[in-house]
Coordinates of N, CA and C in Angstrom, one line a residue:
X1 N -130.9 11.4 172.0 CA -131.6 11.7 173.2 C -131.4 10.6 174.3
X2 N -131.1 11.1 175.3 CA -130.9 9.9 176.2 C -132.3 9.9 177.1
X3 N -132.0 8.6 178.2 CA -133.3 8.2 178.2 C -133.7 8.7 179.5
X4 N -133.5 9.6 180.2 CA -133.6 10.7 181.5 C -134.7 11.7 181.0
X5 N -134.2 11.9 180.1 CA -135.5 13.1 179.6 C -136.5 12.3 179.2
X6 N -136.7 11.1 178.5 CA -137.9 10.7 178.4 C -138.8 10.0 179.9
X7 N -137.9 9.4 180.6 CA -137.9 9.2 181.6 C -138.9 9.9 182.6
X8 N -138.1 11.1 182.4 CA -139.1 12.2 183.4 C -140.2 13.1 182.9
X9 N -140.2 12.6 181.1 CA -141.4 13.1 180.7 C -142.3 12.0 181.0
X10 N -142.4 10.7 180.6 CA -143.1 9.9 181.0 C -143.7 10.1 182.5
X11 N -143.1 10.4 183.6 CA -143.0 10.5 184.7 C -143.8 11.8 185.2
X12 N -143.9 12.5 184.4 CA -144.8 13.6 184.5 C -146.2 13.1 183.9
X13 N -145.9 12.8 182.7 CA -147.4 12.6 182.2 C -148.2 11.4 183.4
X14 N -147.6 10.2 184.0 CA -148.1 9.7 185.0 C -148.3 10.5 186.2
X15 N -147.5 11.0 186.9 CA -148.2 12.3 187.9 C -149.1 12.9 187.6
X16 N -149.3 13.8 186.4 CA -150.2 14.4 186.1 C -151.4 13.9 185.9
X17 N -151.5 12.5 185.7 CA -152.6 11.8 185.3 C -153.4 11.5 187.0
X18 N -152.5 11.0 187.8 CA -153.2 11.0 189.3 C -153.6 11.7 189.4
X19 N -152.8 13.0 189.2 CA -153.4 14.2 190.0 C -154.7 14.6 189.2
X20 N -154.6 14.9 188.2 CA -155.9 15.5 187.7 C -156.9 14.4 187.7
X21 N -157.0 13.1 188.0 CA -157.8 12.2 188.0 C -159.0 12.5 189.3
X22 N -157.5 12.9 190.6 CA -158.0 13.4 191.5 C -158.6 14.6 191.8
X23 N -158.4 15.3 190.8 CA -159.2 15.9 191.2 C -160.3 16.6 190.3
X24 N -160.6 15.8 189.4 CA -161.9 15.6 188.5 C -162.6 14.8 189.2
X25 N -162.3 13.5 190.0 CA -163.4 12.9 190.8 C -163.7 13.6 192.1
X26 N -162.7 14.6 192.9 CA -163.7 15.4 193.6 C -164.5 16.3 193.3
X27 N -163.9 17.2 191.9 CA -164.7 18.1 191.2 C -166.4 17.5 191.0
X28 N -166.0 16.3 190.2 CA -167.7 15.9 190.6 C -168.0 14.9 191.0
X29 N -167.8 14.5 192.1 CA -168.1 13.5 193.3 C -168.7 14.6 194.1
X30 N -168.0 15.2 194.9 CA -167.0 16.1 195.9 C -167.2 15.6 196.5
X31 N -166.8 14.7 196.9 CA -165.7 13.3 197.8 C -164.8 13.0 197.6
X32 N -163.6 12.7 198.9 CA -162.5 12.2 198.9 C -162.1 11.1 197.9
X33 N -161.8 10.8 196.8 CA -161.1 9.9 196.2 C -161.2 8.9 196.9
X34 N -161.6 7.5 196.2 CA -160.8 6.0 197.2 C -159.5 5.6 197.2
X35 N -158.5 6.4 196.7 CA -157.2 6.1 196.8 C -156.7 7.3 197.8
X36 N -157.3 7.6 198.0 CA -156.8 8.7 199.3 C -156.3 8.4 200.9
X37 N -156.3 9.4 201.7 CA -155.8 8.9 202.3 C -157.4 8.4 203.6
X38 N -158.3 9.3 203.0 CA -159.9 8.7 203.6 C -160.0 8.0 203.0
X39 N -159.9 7.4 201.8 CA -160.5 6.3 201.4 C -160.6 4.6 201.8
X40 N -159.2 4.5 203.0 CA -159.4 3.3 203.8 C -158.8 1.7 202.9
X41 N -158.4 2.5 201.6 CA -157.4 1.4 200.7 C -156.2 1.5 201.0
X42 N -155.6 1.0 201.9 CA -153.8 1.2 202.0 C -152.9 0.9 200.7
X43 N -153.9 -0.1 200.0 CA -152.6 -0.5 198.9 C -152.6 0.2 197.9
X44 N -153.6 1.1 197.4 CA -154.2 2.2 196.9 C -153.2 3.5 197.4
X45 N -153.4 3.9 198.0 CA -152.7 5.0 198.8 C -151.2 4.9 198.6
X46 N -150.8 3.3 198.7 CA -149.1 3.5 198.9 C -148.9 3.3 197.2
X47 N -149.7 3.0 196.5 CA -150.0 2.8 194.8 C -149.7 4.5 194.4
X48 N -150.4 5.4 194.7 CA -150.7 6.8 194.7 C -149.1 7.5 195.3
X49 N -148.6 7.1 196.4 CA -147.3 7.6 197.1 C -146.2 7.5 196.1
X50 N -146.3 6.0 195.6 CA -145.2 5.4 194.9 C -145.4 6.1 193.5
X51 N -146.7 6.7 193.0 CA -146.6 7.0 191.6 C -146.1 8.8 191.9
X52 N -146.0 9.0 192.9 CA -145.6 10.5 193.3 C -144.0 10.2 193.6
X53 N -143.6 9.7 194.3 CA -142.0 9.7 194.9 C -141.1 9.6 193.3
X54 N -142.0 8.4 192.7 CA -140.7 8.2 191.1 C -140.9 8.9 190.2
X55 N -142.1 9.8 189.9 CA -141.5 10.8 188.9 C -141.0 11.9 189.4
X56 N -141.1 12.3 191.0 CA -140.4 13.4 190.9 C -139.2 13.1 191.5
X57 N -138.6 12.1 191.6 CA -137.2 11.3 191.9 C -136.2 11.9 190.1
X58 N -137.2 11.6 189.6 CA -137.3 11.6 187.9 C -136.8 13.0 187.8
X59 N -137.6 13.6 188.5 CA -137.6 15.0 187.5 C -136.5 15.7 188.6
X60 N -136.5 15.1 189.8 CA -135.1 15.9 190.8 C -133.8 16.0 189.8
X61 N -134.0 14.7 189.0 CA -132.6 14.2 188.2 C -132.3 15.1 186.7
X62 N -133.4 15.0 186.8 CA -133.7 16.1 185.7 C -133.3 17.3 185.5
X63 N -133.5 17.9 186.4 CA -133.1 19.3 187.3 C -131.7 19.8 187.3
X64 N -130.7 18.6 188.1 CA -129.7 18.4 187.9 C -128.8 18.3 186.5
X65 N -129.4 17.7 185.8 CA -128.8 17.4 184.8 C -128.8 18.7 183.6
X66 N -130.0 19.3 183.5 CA -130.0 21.0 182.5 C -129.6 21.4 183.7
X67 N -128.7 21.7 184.3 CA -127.9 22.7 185.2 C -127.0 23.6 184.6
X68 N -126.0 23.0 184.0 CA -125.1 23.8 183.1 C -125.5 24.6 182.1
X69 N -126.8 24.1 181.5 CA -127.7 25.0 180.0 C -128.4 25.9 180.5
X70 N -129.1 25.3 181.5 CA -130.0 26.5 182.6 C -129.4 27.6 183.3
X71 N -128.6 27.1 183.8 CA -128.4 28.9 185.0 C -127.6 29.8 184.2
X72 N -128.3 30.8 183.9 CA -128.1 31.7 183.1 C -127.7 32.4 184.2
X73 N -127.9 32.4 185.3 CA -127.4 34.1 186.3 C -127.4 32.9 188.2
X74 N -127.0 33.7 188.8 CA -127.2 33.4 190.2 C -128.6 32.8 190.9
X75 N -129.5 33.9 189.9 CA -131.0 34.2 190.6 C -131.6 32.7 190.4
X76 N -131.7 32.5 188.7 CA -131.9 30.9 188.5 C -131.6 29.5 189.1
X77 N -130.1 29.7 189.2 CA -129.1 28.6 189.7 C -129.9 28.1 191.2
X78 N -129.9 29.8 192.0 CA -130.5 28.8 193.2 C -132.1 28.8 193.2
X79 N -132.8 29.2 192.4 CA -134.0 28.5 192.4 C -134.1 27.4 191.8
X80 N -132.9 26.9 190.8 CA -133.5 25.6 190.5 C -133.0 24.7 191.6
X81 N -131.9 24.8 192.3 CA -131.4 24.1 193.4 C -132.9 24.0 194.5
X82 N -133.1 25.2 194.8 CA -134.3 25.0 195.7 C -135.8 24.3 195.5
X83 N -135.5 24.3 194.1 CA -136.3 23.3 193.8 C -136.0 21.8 193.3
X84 N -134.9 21.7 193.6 CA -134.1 20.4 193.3 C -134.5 19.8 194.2
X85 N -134.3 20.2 195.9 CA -134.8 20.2 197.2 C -135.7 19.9 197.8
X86 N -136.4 20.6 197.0 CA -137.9 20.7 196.9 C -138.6 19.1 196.6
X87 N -138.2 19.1 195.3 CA -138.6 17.6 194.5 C -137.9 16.6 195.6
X88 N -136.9 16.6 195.8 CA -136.2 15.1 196.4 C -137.5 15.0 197.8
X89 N -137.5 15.9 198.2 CA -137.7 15.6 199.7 C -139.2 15.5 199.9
X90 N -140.2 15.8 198.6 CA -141.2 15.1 198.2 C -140.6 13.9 198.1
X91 N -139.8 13.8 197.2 CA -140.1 12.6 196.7 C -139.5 11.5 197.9
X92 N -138.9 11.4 198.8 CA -138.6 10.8 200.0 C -139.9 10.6 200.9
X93 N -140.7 11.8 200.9 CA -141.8 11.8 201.8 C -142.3 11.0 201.7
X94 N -142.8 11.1 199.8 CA -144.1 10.1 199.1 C -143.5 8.7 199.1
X95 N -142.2 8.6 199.3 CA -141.7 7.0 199.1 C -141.7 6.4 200.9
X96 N -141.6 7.2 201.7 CA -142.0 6.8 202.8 C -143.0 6.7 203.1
X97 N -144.1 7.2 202.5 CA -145.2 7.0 203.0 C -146.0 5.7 202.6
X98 N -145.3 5.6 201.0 CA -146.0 4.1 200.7 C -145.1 3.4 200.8
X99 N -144.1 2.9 201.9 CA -143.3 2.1 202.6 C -144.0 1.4 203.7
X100 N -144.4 2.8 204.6 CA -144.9 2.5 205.9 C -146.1 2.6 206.0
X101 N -146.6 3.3 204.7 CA -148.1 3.6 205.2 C -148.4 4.8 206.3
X102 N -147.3 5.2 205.9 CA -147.4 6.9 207.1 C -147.9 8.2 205.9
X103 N -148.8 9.5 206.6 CA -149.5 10.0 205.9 C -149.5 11.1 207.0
X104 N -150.8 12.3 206.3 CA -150.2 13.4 207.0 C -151.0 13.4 207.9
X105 N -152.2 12.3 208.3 CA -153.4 12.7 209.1 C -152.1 11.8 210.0
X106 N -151.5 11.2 210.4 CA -151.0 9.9 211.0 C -149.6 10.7 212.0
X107 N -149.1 11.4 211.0 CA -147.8 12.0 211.4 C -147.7 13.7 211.6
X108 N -148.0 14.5 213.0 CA -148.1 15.5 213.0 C -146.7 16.3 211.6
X109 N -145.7 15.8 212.0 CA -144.4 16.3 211.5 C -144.6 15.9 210.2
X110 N -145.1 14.8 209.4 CA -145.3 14.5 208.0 C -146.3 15.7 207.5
X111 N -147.4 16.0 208.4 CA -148.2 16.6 207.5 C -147.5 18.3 208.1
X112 N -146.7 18.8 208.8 CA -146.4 20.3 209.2 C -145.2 20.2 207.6
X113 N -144.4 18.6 207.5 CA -143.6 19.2 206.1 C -144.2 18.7 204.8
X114 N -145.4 18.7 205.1 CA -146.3 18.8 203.5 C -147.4 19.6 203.2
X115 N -147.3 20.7 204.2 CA -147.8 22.1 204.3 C -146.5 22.7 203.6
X116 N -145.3 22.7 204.1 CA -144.3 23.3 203.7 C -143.9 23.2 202.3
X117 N -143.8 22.4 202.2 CA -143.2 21.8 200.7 C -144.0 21.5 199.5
X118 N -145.7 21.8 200.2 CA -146.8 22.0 199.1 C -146.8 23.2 198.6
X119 N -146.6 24.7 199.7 CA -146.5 25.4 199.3 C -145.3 26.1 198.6
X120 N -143.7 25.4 198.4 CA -142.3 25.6 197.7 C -142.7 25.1 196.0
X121 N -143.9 23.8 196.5 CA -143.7 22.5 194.7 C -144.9 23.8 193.8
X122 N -145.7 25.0 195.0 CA -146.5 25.9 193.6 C -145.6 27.1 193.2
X123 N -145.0 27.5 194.4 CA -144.3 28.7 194.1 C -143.2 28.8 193.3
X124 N -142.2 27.8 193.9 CA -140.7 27.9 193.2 C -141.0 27.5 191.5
X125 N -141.9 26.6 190.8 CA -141.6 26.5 189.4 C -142.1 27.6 189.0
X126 N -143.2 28.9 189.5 CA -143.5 30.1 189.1 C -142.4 31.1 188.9
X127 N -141.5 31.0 190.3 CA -140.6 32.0 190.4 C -139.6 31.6 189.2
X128 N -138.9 30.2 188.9 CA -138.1 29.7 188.1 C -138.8 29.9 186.4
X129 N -139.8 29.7 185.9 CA -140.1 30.3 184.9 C -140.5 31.9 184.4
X130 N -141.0 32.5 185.4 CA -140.5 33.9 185.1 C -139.0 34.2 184.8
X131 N -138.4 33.7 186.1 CA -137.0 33.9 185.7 C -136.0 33.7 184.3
X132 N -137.2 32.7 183.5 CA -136.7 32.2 182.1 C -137.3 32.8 180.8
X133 N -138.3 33.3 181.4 CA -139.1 33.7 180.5 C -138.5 34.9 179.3
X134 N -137.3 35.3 179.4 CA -136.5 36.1 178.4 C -135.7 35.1 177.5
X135 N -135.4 34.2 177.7 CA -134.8 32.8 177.0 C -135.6 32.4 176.0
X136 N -135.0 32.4 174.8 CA -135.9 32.1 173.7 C -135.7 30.3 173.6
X137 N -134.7 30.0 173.5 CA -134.4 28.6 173.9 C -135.0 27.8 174.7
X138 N -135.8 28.4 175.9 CA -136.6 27.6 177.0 C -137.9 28.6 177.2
X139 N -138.3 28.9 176.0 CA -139.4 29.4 176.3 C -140.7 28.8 176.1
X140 N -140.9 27.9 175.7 CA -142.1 26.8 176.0 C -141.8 26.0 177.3
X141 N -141.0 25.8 178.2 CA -141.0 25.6 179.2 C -141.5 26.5 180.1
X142 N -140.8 27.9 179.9 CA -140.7 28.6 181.0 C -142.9 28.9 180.6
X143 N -142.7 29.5 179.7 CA -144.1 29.5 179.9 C -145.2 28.6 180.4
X144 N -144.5 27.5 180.7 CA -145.8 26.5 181.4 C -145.3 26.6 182.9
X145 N -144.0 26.6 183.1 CA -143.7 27.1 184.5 C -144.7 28.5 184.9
X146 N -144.1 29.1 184.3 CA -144.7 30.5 184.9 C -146.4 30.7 184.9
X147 N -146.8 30.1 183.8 CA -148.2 30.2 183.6 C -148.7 29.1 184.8
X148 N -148.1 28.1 185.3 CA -149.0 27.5 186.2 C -149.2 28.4 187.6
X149 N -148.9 29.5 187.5 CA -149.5 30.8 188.4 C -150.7 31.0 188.6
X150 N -151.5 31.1 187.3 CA -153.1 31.3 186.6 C -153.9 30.5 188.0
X151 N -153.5 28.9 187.9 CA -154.5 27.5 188.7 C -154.0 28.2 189.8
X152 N -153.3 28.2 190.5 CA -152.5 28.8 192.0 C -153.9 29.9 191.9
X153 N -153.4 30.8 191.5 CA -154.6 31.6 191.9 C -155.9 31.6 192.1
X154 N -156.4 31.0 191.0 CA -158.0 30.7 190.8 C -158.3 29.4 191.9
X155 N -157.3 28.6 192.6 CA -157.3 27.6 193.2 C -158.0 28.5 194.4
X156 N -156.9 29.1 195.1 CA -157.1 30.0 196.2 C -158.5 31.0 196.2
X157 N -158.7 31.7 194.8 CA -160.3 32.7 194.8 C -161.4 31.4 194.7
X158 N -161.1 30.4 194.2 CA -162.4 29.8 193.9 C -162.4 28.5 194.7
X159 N -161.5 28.3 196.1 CA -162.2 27.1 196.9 C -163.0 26.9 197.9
X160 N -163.5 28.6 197.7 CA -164.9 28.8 198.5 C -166.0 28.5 197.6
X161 N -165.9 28.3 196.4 CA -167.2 28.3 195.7 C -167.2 27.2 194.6
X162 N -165.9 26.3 194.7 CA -166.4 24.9 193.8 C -165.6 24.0 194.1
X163 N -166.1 22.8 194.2 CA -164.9 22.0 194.5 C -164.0 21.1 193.3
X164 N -164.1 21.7 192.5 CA -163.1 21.8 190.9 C -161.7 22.5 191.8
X165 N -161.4 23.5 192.5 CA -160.6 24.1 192.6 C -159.8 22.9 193.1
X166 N -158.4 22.9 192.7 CA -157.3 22.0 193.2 C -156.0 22.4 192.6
X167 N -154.9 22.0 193.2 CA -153.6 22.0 193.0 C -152.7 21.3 191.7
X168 N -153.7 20.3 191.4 CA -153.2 19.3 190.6 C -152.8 20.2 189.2
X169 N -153.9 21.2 188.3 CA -154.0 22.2 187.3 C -152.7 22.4 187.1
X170 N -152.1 23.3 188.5 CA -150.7 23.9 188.3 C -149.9 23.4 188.9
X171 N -149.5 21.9 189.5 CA -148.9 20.7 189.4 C -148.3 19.8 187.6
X172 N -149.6 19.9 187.2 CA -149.7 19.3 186.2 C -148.4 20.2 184.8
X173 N -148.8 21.5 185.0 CA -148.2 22.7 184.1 C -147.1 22.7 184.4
X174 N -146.2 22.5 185.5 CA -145.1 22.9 185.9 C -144.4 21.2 186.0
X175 N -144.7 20.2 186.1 CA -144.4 19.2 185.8 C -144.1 18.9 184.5
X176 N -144.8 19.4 183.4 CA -144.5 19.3 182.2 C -143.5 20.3 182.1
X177 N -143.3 21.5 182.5 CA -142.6 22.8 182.3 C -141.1 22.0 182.9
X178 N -141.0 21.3 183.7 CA -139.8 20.9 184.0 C -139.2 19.6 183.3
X179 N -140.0 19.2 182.8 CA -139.7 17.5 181.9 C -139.0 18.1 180.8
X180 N -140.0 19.3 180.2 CA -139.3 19.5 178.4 C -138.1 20.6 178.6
X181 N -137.5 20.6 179.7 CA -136.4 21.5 179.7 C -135.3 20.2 179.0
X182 N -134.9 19.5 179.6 CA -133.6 19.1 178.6 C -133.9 19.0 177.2
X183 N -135.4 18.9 176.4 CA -135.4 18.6 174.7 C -135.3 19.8 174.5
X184 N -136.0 21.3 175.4 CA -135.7 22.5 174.6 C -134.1 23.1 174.9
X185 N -132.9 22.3 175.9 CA -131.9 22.5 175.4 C -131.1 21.7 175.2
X186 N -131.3 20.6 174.2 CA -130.9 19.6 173.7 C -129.8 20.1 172.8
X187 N -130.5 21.1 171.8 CA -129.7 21.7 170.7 C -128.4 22.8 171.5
X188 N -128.4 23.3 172.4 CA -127.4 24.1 173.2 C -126.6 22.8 173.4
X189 N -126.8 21.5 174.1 CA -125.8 20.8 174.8 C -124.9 20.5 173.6
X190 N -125.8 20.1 172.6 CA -125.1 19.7 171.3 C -124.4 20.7 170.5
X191 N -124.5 21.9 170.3 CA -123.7 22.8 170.2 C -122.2 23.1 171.1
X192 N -122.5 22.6 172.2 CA -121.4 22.7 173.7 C -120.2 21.4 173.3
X193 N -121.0 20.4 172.8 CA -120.3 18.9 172.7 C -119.3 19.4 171.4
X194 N -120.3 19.9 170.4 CA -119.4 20.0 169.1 C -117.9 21.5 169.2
X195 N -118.5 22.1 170.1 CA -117.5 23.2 170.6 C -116.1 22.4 171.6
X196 N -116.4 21.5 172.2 CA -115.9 21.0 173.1 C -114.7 20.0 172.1
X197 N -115.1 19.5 170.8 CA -114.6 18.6 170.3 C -113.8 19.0 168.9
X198 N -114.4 20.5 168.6 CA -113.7 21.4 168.2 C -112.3 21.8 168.4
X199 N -112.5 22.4 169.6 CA -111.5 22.6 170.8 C -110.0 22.0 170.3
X200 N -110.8 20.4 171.5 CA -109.8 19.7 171.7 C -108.9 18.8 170.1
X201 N -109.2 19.4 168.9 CA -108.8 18.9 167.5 C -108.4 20.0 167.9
X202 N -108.3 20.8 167.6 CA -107.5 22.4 167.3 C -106.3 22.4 168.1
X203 N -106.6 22.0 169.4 CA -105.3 21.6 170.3 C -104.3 20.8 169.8
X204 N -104.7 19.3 169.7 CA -104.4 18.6 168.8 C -103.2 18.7 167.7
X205 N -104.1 19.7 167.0 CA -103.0 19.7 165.6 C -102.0 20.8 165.7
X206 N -102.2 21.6 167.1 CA -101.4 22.2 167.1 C -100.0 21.8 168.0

């Protein structure tokens, strides 16, 4: 196992940990976090940016790398690209912001493309795990992809009536759904290598 996959699982389980931190302390606070962007800690905030920009730096790389095991059809290929996209340009956002200390209340254009790309980082891992969801090989992934649908939803019916409702739920789901894609096709690459080396001996002796 090389160390990319662990890398971006580690990298997940640290995002996910912000996020749902955050938002179990609004859940029962229901106040802004002090690492936020109200909260008036800059070093905090760019602490929070920085723990966002490297794992999904992490997991863009990730992305790329099950590329060849993953795209099973057209439809996949460019949703995972679009969310390849997706991830970097978070993850450039969040590394700018704890550079400069720029944020979405500060930067009209910062916060018009983190409307945009909040709404790509819930959708696309939904659309990309349905799309997998016939794969028996990636099907504990795809099921956390797809299933982080569930929080999306209940986020949307229930942020008129609690302040539990948050993004982080099906952030969290689809962050893990994208980490354990290279171990659940670990065994395919390794079948590909041993085919590959097959091959090239058979050529060989002939």
């Amino acid at each position: 196992m090389k160390l990319l996959p662990l890398a971006g699982l580690a990298g997940a389980a640290v995002l996910s940990t912000i996020a749902l931190t955050d938002a179990l302390w609004q859940g029962f606070e229901g106040t802004p976090p002090p690492w936020g962007v109200q909260g008036g800690h800059d070093w905090m905030l760019a602490g929070v940016n920085l723990g966002h920009a490297v794992p999904y730096l992490l997991l863009t790389a990730v992305l790329m790398q099950v590329g060849p095991q993953l795209d099973s059809g057209g439809f996949t290929r460019w949703v995972r690209r679009l969310l390849i996209v997706t991830f970097l340009l978070f993850a450039v956002m969040m590394l700018w912001g704890a550079i400069t200390g720029a944020n979405s209340e500060s930067l009209g254009v910062f916060e018009a493309g983190t409307t945009i790309l909040f709404f790509a980082l819930l959708l696309l891992p939904i659309i990309l795990g349905f799309a997998m969801l016939r794969r028996r090989d990636v099907r504990l992934p795809a099921i956390l992809l797809a299933g982080s649908l569930v929080p999306v939803v209940l986020m949307f019916v229930l942020s008129e009536l609690t302040s539990f409702a948050h993004p982080a739920y099906a952030e969290a789901l689809a962050l893990f759904g994208v980490a354990l894609l290279p171990f659940a096709l670990e065994p395919r690459r390794a079948e590909s290598a041993v085919g590959a080396v097959s091959g090239a001996s058979e050529a060989v002796s002939r």
